[in-house]
Every structure is written in C-alpha cells, then in structure tokens.
Coordinates of C-alpha atoms in Angstrom, one line a residue:
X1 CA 365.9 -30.1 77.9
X2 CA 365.3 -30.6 74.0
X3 CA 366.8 -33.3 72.1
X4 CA 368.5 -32.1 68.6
X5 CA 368.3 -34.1 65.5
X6 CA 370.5 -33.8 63.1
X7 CA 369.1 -35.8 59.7
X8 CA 371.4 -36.0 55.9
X9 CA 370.2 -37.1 53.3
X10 CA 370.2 -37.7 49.3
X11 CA 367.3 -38.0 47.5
X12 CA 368.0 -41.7 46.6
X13 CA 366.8 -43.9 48.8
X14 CA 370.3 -46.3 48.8
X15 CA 372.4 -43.0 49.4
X16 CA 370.7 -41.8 52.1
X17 CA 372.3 -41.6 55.6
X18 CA 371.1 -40.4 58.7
X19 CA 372.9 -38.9 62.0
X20 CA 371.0 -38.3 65.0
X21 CA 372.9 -36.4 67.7
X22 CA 370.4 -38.3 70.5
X23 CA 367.5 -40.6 71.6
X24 CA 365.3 -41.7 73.9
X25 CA 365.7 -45.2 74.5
X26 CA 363.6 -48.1 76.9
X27 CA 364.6 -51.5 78.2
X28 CA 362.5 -54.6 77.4
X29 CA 361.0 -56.9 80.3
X30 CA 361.8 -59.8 82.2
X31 CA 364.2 -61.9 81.0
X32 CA 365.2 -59.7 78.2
X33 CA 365.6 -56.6 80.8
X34 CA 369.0 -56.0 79.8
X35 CA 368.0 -55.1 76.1
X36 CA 368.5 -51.5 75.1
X37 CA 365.8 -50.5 72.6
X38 CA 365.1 -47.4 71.0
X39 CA 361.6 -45.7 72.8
X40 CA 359.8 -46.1 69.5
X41 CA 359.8 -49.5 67.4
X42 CA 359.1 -49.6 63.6
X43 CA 356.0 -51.6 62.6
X44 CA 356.8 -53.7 59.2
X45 CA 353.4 -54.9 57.9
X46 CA 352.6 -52.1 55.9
X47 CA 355.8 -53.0 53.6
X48 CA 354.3 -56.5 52.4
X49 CA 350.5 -56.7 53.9
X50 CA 348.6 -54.9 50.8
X51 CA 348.4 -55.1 47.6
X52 CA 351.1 -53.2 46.0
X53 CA 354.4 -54.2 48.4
X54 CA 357.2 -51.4 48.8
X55 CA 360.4 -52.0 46.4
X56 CA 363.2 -53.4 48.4
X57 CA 364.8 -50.3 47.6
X58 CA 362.2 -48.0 49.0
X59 CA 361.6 -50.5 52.5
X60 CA 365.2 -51.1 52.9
X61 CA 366.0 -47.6 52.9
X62 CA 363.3 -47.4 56.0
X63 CA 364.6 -50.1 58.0
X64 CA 368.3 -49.1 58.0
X65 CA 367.3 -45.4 58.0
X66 CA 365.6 -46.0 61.3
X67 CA 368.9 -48.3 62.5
X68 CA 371.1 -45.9 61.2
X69 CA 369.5 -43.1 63.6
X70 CA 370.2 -44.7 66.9
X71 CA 373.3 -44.3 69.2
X72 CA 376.0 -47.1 69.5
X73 CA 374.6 -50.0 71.4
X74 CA 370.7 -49.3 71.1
X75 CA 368.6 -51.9 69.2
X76 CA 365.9 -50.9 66.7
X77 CA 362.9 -53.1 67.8
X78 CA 361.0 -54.6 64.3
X79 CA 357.9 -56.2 64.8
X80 CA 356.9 -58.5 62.0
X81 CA 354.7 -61.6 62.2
X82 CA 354.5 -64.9 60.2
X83 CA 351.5 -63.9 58.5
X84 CA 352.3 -60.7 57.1
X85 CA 351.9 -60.9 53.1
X86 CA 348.8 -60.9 50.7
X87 CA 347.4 -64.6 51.5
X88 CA 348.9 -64.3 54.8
X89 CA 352.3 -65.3 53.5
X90 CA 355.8 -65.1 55.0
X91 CA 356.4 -61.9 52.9
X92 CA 357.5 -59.7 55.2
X93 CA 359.9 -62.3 56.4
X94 CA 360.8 -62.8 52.9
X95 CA 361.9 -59.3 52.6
X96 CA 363.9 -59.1 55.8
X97 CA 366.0 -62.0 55.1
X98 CA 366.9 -59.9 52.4
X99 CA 367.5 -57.1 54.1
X100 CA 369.6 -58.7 56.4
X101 CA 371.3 -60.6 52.9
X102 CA 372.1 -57.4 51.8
X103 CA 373.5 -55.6 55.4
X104 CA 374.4 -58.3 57.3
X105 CA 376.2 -56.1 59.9
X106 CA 372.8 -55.0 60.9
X107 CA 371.7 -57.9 62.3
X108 CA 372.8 -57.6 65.5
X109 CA 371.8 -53.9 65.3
X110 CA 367.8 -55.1 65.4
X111 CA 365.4 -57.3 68.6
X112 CA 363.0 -59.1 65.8
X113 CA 359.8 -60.1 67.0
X114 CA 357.7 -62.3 65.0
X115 CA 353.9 -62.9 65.7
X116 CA 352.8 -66.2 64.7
X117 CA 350.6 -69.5 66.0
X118 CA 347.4 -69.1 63.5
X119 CA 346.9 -71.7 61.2
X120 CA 348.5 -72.0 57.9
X121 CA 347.0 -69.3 55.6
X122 CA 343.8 -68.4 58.5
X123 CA 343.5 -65.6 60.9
X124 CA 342.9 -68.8 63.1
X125 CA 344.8 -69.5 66.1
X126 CA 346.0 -72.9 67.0
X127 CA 347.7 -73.0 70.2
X128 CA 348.6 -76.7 69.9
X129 CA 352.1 -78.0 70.8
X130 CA 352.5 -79.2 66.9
X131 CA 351.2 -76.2 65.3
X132 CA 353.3 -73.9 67.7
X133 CA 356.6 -76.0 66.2
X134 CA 355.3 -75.7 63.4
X135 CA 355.3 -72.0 63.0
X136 CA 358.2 -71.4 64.7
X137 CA 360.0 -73.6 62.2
X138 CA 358.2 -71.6 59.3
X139 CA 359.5 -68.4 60.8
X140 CA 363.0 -69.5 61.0
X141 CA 363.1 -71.0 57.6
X142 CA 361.8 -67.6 56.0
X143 CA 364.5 -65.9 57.8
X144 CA 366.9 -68.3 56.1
X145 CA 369.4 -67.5 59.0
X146 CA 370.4 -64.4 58.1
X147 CA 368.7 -62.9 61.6
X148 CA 368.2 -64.5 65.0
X149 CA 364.6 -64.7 65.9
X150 CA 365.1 -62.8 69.5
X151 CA 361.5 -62.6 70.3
X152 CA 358.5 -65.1 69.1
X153 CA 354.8 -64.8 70.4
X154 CA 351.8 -66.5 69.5
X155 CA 349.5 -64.2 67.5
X156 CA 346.4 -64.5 69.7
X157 CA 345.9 -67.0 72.3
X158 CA 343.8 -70.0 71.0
X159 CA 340.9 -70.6 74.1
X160 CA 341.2 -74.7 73.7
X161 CA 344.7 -74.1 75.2
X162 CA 345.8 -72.4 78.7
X163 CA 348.6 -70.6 79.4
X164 CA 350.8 -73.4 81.0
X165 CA 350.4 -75.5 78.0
X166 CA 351.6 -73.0 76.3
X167 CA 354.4 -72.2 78.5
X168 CA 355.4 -75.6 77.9
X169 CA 355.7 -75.7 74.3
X170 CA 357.7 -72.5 73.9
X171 CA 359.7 -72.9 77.4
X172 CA 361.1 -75.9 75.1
X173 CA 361.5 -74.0 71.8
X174 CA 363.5 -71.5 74.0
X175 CA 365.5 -74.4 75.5
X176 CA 366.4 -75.8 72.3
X177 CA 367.6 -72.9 70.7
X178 CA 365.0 -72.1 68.3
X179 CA 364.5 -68.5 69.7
X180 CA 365.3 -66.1 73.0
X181 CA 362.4 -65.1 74.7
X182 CA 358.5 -65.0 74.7
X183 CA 356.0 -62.8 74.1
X184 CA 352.5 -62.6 74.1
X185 CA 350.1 -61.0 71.9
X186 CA 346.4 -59.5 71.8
X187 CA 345.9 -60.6 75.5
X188 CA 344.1 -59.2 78.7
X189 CA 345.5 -58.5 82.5
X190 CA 344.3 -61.6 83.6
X191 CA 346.4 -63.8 80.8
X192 CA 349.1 -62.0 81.6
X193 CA 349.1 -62.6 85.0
X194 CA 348.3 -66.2 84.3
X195 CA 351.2 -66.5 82.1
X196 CA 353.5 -65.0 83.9
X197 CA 353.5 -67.9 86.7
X198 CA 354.6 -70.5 83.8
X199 CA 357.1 -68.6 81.5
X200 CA 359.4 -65.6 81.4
X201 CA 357.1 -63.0 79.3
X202 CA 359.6 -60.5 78.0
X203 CA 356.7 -58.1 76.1
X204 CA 353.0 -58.1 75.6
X205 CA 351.3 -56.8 72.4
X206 CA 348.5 -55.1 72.6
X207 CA 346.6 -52.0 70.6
X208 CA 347.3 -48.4 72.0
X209 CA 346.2 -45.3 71.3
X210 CA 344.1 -42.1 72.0
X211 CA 341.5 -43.8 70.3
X212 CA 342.3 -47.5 71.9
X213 CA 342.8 -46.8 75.8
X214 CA 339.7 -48.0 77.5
X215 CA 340.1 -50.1 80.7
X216 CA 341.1 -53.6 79.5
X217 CA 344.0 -51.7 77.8
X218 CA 344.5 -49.9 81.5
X219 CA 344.5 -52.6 83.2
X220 CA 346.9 -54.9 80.9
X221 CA 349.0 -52.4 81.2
X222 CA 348.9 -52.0 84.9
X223 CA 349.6 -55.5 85.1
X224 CA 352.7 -55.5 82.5
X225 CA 353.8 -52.6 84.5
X226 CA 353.5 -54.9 87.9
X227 CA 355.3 -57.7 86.9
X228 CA 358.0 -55.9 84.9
X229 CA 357.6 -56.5 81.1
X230 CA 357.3 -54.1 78.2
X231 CA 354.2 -53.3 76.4
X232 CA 354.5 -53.3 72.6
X233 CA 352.0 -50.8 71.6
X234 CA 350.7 -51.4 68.4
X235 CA 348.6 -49.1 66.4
X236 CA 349.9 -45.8 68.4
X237 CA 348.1 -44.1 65.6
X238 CA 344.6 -45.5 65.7
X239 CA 345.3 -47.9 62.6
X240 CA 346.4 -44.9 61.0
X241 CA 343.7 -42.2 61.7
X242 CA 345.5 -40.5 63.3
X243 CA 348.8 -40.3 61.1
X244 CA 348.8 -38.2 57.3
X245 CA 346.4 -39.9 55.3
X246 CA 347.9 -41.1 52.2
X247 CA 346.7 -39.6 48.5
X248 CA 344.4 -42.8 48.1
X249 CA 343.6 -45.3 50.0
X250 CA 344.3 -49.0 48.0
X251 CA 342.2 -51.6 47.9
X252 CA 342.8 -54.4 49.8
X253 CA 344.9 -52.5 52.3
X254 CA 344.3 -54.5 55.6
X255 CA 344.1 -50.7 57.0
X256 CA 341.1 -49.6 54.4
X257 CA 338.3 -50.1 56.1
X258 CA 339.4 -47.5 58.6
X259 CA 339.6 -44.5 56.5
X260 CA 339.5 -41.3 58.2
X261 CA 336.7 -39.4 58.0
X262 CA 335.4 -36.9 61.4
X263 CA 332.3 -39.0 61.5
X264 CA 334.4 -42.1 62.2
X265 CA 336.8 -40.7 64.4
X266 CA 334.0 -39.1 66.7
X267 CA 334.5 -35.7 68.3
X268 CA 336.8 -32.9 67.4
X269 CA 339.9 -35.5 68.7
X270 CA 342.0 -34.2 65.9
X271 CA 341.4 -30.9 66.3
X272 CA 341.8 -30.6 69.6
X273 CA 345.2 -32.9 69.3
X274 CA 346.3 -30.2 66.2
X275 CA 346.4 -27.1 69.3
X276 CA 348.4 -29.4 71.6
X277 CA 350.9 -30.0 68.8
X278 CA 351.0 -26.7 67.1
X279 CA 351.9 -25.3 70.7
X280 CA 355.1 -27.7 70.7
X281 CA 356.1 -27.8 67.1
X282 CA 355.1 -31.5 66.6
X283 CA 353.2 -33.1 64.0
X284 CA 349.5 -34.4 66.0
X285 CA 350.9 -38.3 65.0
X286 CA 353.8 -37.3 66.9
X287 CA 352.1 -36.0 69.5
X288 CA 349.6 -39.0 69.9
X289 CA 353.5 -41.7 69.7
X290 CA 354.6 -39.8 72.3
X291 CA 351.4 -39.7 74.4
X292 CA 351.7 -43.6 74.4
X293 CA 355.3 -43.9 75.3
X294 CA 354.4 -41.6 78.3
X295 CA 352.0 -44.5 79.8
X296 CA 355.6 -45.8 80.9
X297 CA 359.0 -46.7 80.5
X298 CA 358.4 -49.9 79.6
X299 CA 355.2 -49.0 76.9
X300 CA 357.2 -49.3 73.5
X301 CA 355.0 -47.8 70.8
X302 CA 355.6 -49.5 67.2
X303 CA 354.3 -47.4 64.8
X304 CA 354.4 -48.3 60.7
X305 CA 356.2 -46.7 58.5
X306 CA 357.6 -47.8 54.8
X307 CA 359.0 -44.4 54.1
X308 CA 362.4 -42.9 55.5
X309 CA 361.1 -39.8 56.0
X310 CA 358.2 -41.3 58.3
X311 CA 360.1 -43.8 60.2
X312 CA 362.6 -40.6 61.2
X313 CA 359.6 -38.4 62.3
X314 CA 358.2 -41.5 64.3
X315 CA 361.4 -41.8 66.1
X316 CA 361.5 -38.1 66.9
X317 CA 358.5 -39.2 68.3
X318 CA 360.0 -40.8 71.0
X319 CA 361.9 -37.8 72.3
X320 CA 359.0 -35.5 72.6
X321 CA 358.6 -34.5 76.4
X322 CA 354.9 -34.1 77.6
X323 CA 354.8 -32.1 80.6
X324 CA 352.2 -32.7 83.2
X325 CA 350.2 -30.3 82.4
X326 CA 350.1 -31.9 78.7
X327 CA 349.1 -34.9 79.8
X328 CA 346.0 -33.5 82.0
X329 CA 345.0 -31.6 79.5
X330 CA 344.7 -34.7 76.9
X331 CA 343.4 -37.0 80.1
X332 CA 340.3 -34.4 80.5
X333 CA 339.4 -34.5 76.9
X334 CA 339.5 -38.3 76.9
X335 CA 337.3 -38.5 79.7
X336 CA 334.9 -36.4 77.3
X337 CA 335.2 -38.1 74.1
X338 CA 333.8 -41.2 72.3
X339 CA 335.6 -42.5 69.4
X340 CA 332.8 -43.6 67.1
X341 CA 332.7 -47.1 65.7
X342 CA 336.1 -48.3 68.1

C-alpha cells in the first residue's frame, strides 16, 4: 500500500514547516534495540566539510525540516563526526550546538552519533585509551550540552589496538556517563564479530551502495544482521554519483574528486537505474536509498543533504516499496556491472 506525503512550505527557510501523513521507520541494535528511528538518517558533513559552509539559516532549516517530518515518538538519526570542518575541526558540532541553542525541544527529538578517535587535526586513528578520552571529551565540549551524545564510535579502528582494548576504554566512558552506546565504524565482519564478544555494539558504519556492495560489505552485513545491530549505511548514493549533481562542483569539497562522469561510474548503471525509477515515479537517488534500506530492517541508510527540499525527498526514500521482482531485476544487473575506479 503507498505511503502519502503531505509537505507545506514557505519559501523562507525559517518559515517553513513540514507534515508528513506517514513513515517508515527501523529500530537500532543491541543495547539500543528499543530506539525508534526513522528508516533514513540525515548525513551532516556536507553542511561544514567544504569550503563554503551552509548558513545556519539554510542547514537549520534541513535538520528540523527532516525532524519536523516524522510521527510522534520516532527519532531522526544525525550522523556527525568530530572531525567534520575544513582542518578537520569540530564545525559540524559547532553548528549543532546551535541548532540545538536555538530549538532546544528538539533535542530529544534526534539519536546523535558522532565519529571520532583520529588524532587531533589527522585522518589518523589512535585507538589509545588517552586519545579515546580525549575525543570523547572534545565531542562533548563542542556540543556544549545542549545535546546528549547518544551514540559515539571510533572513526576507524587503529591496528596497534584490538577490539577488547577498546571495549575497555569506551565500556568505561559508557559507565561514567559520558555517552549511551557504542558504535563502530569503517570495519569488516570479522571485527565485528570480534567486538561484539567485549562490548554492546549498537550500529556499525560502513559504505553502501549500488556502486559499494562487493562481498566484504555482504558479509559485514551478514554479520550485523547475525548478532542484531543496525548498519549505518553511509554514502547510499555512491559519494554522490548517484544523486543530482550540483551546478559546479567546489574546490576543496572532500566529495570532488568523485565527480560524475559515465566513464567513472562504469556501465550504463544510471541508465538502467533511470527505467527502474521512471516505472515507479521515483527519482534514480531515491531508488538507489531505498535499494539499501531493502538489505534489511536494521540497514539505516544516511544520506547528505543541506537542503530541505533534499532531506524530504531522501526520507520519501525510505517509504519506497521494492517488490521482488525489483530487486532481481537490479541483483542481475549488478552481477553484470563493474563500477570503474571503486
């Protein structure tokens, strides 16, 4: 049966308001299993990773458009990460403490997740018991208490550290009140597995998409699927390519480097994905959202979006039903198709 949206809205961003009659909703994992989320997260690095960051105006107006969409008692699931901000700053955390300043009634509204672990200003990860504090107390002071860090996982896993030191560190961290529950991020079937047997992994993070789906990614997800706890797909969209391109790309967008182009991509993916969604009235980075979410009931895909407009057709997203015959039909073409350069 079809799902109805209902949107309003104004042309300004602060006046806009959004009903949405329904929407699909998923549960996160383990010890966070009693969480109602919507089935589609929103993905905040775009806001403050590049070089021009979004107004407050023109992001806040995204965040609580997407909050504003969802039925009484369903959280919005925002994924942000320590390092999210032109010198890999606490930007993006910057900007939701004041978001949540501003609408402090949303707060409880929203599951946060912050990535974070790396060292200070690297891409580096340092799993070390110090550096792990250290973050974590980073996090919390660029939130500035204005939102409960629900969810904090370590970026990568650093190799000089296994999975029951880790548990140890943020098993304590949980225990002390710093945050709620774990996750883990960027990490294979066996790591999860391994984890698992140490500390109560609510979510794992990994990359998802038509384009990102060989058998590591299976198999991670097998294993999520095993042992009960969500998978936070990021990237549903190939890291964009297959979304709308924007009129330009910028420079020093973290996304650049993987402009579109059919020689890239590989294959006629998107024009075989445009006849799937034409046929259902969808938009093909609808189609390739929902196509994620339909790995399982616990796959969350997180899609980014700084614009209202986007965030609301992502969610929509998330109430697309693929029959079985859809999802054979996209199976037999992937078994066909090479995305080139991935």
């Amino acid at each position: 049966m079809p799902i109805s949206w209902l949107v309003i809205y104004s042309t300004r961003y602060e006046e806009a308001s959004y009903r949405i009659m329904a929407v699909k909703t998923a549960n996160l994992g383990g010890a966070a299993s009693h969480i109602v989320v919507a089935k589609v997260g929103h993905g905040l690095m775009r806001m403050t990773w590049c070089p021009t960051p979004v107004s407050d105006e023109q992001a806040f107006a995204s965040i609580k458009g997407g909050i504003d969409a969802l039925p009484p008692g369903v959280k919005m699931f925002l994924n942000s990460a320590e390092f999210y901000g032109q010198g890999l700053t606490t930007a993006n955390l910057d900007l939701l403490a004041r978001f949540f300043t501003k609408y402090p009634e949303y707060a409880e509204r929203t599951f946060l997740s912050v990535k974070g672990g790396g060292k200070p200003g690297k891409l580096v990860s340092d799993g070390s018991r110090a550096n792990s504090r250290r973050s974590v107390d980073a996090i919390l002071k660029a939130l500035r208490g204005t939102k409960r860090l629900d969810l904090f996982q370590p970026a990568r896993p650093d190799p000089n550290y296994t999975m029951e030191q880790y548990a140890k560190t943020l098993n304590e961290m949980v225990k002390e009140g710093k945050f709620d529950y774990i996750g883990l991020s960027g990490v294979d079937a066996e790591a999860v597995r391994s984890a698992h047997k140490f500390m109560p992994v609510a979510a794992v993070e990994i990359q998802v998409s038509l384009q990102a789906y060989e058998w590591r990614i299976r198999d991670t997800i097998a294993a999520c699927k095993e042992l009960g706890i969500a998978v936070i797909a990021y990237s549903p969209l190939g890291r964009g390519q297959l979304a709308p391109l924007p009129k330009a790309h910028q420079s020093g967008d973290p996304r650049q480097p993987f402009a579109r182009s059919k020689e890239h991509i590989g294959g006629n993916l998107i024009d075989y994905l445009e006849i799937i969604a034409n046929r259902k009235g969808i938009t093909v980075a609808q189609l390739s959202i929902a196509w994620v979410g339909a790995l399982g009931d616990l796959v969350i895909p997180i899609p980014g979006s700084s614009h209202v407009k986007r965030t609301l057709e992502n969610l929509k997203a998330g109430d697309v039903e693929l029959s079985a015959e859809d999802l054979a039909e996209i199976a037999q073409f992937l078994d066909n198709y090479t995305a080139d350069g991935w």
